[in-house]
Coordinates of C-alpha atoms and ligand atoms in Angstrom, one line a residue:
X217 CA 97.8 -18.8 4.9
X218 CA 95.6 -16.2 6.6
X219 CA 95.2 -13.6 4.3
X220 CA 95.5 -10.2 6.0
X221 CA 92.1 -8.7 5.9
X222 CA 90.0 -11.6 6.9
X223 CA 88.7 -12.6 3.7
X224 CA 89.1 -16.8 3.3
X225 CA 87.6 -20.1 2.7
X226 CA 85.9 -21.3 5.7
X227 CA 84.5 -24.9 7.4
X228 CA 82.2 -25.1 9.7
X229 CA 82.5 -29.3 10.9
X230 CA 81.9 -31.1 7.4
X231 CA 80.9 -28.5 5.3
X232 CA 82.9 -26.3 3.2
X233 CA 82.0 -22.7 2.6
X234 CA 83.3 -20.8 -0.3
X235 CA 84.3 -18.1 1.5
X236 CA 83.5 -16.4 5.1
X237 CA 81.0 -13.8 4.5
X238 CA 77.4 -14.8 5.8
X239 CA 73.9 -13.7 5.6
X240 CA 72.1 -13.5 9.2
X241 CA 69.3 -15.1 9.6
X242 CA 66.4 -12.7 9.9
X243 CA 62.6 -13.8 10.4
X244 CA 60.0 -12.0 7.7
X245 CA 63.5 -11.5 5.5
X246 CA 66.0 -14.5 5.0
X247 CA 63.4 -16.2 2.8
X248 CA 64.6 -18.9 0.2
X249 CA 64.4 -15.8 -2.4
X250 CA 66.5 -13.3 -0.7
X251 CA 68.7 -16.5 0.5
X252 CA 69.2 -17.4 -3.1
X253 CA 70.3 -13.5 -3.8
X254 CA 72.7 -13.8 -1.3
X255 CA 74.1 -16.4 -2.5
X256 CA 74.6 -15.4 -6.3
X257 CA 76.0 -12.1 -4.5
X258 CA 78.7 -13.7 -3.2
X259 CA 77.5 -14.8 0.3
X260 CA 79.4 -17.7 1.9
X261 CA 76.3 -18.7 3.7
X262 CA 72.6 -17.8 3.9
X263 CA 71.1 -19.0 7.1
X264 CA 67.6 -19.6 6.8
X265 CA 65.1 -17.8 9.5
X266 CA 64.4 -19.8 12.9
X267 CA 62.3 -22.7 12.8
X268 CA 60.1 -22.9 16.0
X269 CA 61.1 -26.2 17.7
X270 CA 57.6 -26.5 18.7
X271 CA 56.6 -29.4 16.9
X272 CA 52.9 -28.4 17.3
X273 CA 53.1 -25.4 14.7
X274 CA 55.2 -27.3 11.7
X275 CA 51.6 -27.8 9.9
X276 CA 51.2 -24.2 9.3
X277 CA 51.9 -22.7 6.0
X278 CA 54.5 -20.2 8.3
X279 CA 56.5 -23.3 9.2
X280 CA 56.5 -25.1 5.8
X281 CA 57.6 -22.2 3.6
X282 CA 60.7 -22.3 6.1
X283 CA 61.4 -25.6 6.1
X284 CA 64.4 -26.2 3.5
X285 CA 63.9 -28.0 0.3
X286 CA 66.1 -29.7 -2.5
X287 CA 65.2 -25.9 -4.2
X288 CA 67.2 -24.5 -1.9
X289 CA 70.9 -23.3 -3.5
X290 CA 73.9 -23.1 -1.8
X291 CA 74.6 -24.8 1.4
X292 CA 71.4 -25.5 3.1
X293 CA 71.6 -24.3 6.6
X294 CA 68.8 -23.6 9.3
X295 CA 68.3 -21.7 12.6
X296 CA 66.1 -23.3 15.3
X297 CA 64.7 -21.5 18.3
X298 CA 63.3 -23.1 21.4
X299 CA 64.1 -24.0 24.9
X300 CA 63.2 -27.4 25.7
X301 CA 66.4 -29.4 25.1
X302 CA 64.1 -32.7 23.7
X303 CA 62.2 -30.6 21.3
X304 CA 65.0 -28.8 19.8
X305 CA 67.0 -31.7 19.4
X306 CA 64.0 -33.2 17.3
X307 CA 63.2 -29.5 15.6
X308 CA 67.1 -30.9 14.7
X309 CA 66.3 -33.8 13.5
X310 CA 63.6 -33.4 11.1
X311 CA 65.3 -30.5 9.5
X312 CA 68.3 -32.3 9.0
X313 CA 66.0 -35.0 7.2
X314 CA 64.6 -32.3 4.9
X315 CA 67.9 -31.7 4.1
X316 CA 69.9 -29.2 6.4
X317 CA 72.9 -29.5 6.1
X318 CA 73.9 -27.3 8.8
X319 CA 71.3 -26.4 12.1
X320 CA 72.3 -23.4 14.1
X321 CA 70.6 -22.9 17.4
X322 CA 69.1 -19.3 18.5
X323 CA 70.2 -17.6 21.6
X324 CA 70.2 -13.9 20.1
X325 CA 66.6 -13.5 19.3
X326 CA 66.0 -10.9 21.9
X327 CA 62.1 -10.7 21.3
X328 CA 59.6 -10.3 24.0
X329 CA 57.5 -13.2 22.2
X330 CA 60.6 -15.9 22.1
X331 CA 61.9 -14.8 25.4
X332 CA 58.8 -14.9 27.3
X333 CA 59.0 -18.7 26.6
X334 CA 62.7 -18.7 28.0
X335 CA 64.1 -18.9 24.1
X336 CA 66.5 -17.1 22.3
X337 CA 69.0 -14.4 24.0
X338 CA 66.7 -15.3 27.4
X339 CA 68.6 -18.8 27.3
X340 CA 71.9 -17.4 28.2
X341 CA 70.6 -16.9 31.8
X342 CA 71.0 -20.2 32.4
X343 CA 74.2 -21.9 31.2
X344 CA 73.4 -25.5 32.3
X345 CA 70.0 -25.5 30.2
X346 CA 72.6 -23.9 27.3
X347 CA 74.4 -27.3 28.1
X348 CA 71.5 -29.5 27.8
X349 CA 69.9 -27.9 25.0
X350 CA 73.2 -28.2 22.9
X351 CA 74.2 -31.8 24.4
X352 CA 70.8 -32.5 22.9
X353 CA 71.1 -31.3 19.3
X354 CA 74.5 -31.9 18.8
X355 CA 73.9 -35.2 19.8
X356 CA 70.6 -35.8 17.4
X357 CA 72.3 -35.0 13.7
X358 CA 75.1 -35.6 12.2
X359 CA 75.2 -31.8 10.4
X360 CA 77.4 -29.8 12.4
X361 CA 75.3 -27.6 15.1
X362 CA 76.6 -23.8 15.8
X363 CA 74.8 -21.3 18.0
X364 CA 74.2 -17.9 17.6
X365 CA 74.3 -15.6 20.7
X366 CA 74.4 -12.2 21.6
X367 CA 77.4 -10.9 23.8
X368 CA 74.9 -11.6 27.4
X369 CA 71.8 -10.6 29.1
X370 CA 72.7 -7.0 30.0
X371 CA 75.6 -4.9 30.4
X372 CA 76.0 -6.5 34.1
X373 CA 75.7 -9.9 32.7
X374 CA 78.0 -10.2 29.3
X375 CA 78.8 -14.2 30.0
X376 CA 79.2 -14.9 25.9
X377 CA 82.6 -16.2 27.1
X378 CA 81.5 -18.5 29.0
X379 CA 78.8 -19.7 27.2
X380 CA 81.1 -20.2 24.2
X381 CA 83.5 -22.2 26.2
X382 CA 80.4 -24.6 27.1
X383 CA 79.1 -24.5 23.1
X384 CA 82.4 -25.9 22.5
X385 CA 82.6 -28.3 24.7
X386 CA 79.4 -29.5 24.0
X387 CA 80.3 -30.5 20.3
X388 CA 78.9 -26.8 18.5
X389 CA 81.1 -26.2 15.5
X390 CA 81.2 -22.6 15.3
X391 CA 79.7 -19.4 17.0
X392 CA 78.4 -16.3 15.7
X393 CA 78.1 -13.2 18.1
X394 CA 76.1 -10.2 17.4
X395 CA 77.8 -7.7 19.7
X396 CA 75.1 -6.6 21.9
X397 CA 73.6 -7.3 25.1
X398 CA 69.5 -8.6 25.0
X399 CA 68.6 -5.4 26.7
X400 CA 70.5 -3.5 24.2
X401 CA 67.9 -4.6 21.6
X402 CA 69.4 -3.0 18.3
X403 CA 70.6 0.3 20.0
X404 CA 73.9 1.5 20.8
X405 CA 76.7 0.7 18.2
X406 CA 77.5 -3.0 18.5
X407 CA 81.0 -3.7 20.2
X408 CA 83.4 -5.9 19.2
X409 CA 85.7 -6.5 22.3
X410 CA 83.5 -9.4 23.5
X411 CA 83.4 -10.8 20.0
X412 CA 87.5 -10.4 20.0
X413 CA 87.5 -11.8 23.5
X414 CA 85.5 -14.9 22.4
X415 CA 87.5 -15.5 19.7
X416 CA 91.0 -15.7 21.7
X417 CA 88.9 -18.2 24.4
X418 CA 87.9 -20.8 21.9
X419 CA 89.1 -22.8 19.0
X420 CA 85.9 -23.4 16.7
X421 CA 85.4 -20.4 13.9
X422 CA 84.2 -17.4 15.6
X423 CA 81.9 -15.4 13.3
X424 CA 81.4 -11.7 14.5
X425 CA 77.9 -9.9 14.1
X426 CA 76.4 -6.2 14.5
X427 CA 76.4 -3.0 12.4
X428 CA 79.0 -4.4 9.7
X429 CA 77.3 -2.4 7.1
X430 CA 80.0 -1.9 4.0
X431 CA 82.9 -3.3 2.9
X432 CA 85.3 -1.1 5.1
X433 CA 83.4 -2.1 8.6
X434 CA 84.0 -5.7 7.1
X435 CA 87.8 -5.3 7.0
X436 CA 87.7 -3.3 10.3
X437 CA 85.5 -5.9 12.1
X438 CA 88.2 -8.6 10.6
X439 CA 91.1 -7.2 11.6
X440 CA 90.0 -6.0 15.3
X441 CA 88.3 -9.6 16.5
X442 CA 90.2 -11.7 14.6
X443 CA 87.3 -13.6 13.8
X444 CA 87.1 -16.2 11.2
X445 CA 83.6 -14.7 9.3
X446 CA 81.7 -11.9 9.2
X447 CA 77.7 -12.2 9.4
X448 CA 76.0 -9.3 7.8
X449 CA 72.1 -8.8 8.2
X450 CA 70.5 -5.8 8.1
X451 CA 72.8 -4.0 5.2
X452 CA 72.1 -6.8 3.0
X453 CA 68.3 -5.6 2.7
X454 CA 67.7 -4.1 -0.4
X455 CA 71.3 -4.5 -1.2
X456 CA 71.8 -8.1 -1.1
X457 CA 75.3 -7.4 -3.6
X458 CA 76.9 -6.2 -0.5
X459 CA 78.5 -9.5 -0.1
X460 CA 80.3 -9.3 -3.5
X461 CA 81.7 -5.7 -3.1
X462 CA 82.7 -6.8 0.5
X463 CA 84.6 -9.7 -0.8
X464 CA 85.6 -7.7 -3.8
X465 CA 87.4 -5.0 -1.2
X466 CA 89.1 -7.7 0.9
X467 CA 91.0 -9.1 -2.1
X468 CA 91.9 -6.1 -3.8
X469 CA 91.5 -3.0 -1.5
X470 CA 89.4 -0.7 -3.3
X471 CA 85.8 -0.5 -4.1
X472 CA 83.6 -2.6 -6.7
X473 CA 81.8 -0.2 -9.0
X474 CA 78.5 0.1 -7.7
X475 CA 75.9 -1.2 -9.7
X476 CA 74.3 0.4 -12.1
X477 CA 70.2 1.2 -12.2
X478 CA 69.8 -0.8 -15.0
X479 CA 71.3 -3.6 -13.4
X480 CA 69.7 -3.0 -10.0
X481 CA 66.2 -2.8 -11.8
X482 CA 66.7 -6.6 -12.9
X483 CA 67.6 -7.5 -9.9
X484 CA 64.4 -6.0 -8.1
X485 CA 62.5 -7.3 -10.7
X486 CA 63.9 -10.9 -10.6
X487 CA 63.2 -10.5 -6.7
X488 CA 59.9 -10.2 -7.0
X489 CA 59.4 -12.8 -9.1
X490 CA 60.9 -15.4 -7.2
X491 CA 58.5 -14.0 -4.5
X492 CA 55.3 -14.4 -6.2
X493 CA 56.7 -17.8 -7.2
X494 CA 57.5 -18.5 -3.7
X495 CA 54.8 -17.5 -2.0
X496 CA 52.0 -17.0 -4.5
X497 CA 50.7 -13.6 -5.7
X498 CA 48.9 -12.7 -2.2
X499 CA 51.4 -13.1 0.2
X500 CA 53.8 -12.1 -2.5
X501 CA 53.2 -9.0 -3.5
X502 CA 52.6 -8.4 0.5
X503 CA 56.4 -9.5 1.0
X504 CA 57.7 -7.8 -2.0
X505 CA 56.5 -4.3 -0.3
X506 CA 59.1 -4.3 2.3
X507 CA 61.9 -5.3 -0.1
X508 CA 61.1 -2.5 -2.8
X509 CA 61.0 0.1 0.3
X510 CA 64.9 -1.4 0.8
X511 CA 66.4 -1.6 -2.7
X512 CA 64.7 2.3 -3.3
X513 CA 64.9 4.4 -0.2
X514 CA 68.3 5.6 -0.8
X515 CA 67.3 7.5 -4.4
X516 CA 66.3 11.3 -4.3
X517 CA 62.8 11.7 -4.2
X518 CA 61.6 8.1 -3.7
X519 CA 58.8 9.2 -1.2
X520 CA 55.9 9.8 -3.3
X521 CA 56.9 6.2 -4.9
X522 CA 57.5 4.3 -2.3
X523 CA 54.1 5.1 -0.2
X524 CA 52.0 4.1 -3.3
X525 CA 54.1 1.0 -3.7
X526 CA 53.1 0.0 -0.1
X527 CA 49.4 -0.3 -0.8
X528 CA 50.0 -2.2 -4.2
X529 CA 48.7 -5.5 -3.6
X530 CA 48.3 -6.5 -7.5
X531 CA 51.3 -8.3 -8.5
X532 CA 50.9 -6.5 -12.3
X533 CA 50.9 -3.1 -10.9
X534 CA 53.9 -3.4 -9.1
X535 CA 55.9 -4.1 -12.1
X536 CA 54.2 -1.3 -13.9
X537 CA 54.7 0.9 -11.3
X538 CA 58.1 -0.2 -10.1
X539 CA 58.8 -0.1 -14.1
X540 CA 57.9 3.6 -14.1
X541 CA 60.0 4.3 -10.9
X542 CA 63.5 3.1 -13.0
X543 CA 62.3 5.2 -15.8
X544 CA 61.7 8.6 -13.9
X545 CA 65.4 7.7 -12.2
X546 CA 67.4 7.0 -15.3
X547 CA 65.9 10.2 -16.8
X548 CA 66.7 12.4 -14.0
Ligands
LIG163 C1 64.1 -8.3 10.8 C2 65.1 -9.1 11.6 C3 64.9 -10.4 11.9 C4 65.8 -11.2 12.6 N1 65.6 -12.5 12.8 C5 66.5 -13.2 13.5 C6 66.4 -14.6 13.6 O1 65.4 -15.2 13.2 N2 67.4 -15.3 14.3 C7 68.5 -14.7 14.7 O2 69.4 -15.3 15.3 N3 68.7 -13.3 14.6 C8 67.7 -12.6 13.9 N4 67.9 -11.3 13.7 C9 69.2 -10.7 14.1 C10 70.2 -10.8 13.0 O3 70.5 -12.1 12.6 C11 71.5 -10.0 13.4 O4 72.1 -10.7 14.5 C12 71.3 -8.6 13.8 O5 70.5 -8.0 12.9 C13 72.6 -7.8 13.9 O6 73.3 -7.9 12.6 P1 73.2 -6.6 11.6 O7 73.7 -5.4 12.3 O8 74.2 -7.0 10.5 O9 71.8 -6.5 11.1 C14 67.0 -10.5 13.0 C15 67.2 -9.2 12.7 C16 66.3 -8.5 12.0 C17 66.6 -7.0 11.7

């Protein structure tokens, strides 16, 4: 039975997800360390960042610390971005032999880069290539295939329905929808009346995107669109927990205690670890800049802290000086 705020078990084709909150993917932050967060935080399902389908750039380091690996917890699902139907139903392929277990196919990206090259949230200009390219895919695995779209090009051109009604006909499992249009970029509040809208069209799980940014916008965003899962991006940086205190509000209406500093300081710490592990102390402590500036621009007075931390590039000063952050907090 449906429980009343949203919050349930959810399968996408073959696989089963624990429950239906997911992590967006997002390229430079849905790395296999935050992914692994995510899911000890309660996350249904991490989505790895796109994969170019451009077969031509898989021997760069960028490529291969995307690909998945047997390393990889949780249910091992990747996004791939392109536009030409044969690549991205090989991009398919050889992901799915390095172990994806799910591939989910980019039509939101609404960069100048990717659209340029007639990928991403571009695509949905052209609903018969949209055919093609998921005919294709679906057609090359045996992993279920879903597609991740925005609502449409512009405000004069919202054709999500549409589009979903040809994703599901084409053999896509399920579809997320971040609600905005491409030229909306990531301003504006996201609506959810296309999402809703989509939702009553097809029959696949409809996962709703945009904005959901605490565990009340979760419930809200459930109830309203009916949609079978929530994606959450953005307010997962730096608080990758969200996840548990969403699911923890769903099933018993109030709020999780918020973690303590203590417990948030081991968490940082442990996420930095697994990025110097990940991507060696260089790139590492490059990466582990952006993530620090998340999980401590919301305490009083951070400033000073966090513009020193941005030129650390020493793996053993960040500790110390991360170290000395938690101390000056937990004896203010
Ligand atoms: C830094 C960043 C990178 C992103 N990269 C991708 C991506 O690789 N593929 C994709 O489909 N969406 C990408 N997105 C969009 C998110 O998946 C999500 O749809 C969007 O941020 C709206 O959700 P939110 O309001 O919960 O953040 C990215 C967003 C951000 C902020």
């Amino acid at each position: 039975m449906r429980n009343i705020a949203g919050f349930n078990s959810l399968t996408i084709g073959n696989v089963k997800l624990k429950n239906n909150l997911i992590a967006a993917p997002m390229a430079g932050v849905s790395d296999r360390p935050f992914r692994q967060l995510c899911y000890r935080f309660g996350a249904g399902m991490a989505v790895a960042e796109m994969f170019l389908a451009n077969s031509a750039v898989w021997h760069t380091d960028k490529s291969a610390l995307r690909m998945l690996s047997e390393e990889d917890s949780g249910i091992r699902a990747i996004q791939i971005v392109g536009a030409d139907p044969n690549e991205m139903a090989k991009a398919a392929e050889f992901n799915a032999k390095q172990g994806a277990q799910l591939i989910d196919i980019n039509m939101g990206c609404p960069a100048k880069k990717v659209n340029k090259k007639l990928a991403g949230s571009a695509l949905m200009q052209y609903p018969n290539l949209v055919a093609d390219i998921l005919t294709n895919v679906v057609q090359a695995v045996d992993v279920p295939v879903t597609l991740k779209m925005r609502t449409g090009w512009d405000k004069n051109h919202k054709n999500c329905i549409e589009i979903a009604q040809i994703a599901e006909e084409c053999g896509i499992k399920a579809i997320t929808i971040h609600g905005r249009t491409r030229s909306c970029l990531f301003h504006g509040e996201a609506e959810y009346d296309s999402i809703k809208a989509v939702k009553q069209t097809v029959s696949i799980p409809v996962i709703a995107n945009g904005d959901i940014n605490s565990p009340e916008k979760a419930k809200e965003v459930f109830q309203y669109t009916q949609a079978d899962a929530i994606m959450v991006g953005r307010a997962a940086e730096g608080h990758p927990w969200l996840f548990e205190e969403i699911a923890f509000y769903l099933q018993h209406g109030r709020q999780k205690p918020a973690k303590t500093v203590d417990e948030v300081e081991q968490i940082v710490m442990e996420h930095l670890d697994a990025l110097y592990q990940f991507y060696g102390e260089y790139k590492g402590s490059r990466i582990a800049r952006k993530h620090v500036n998340w999980y401590t621009n919301h305490y009083a007075n951070s400033n000073q802290f966090r513009r020193l931390f941005s030129v650390l590039d020493n793996t053993s000063q960040q500790i110390k000086t991360l170290k000395a952050f938690f101390n000056q907090i937990r004896n203010n």
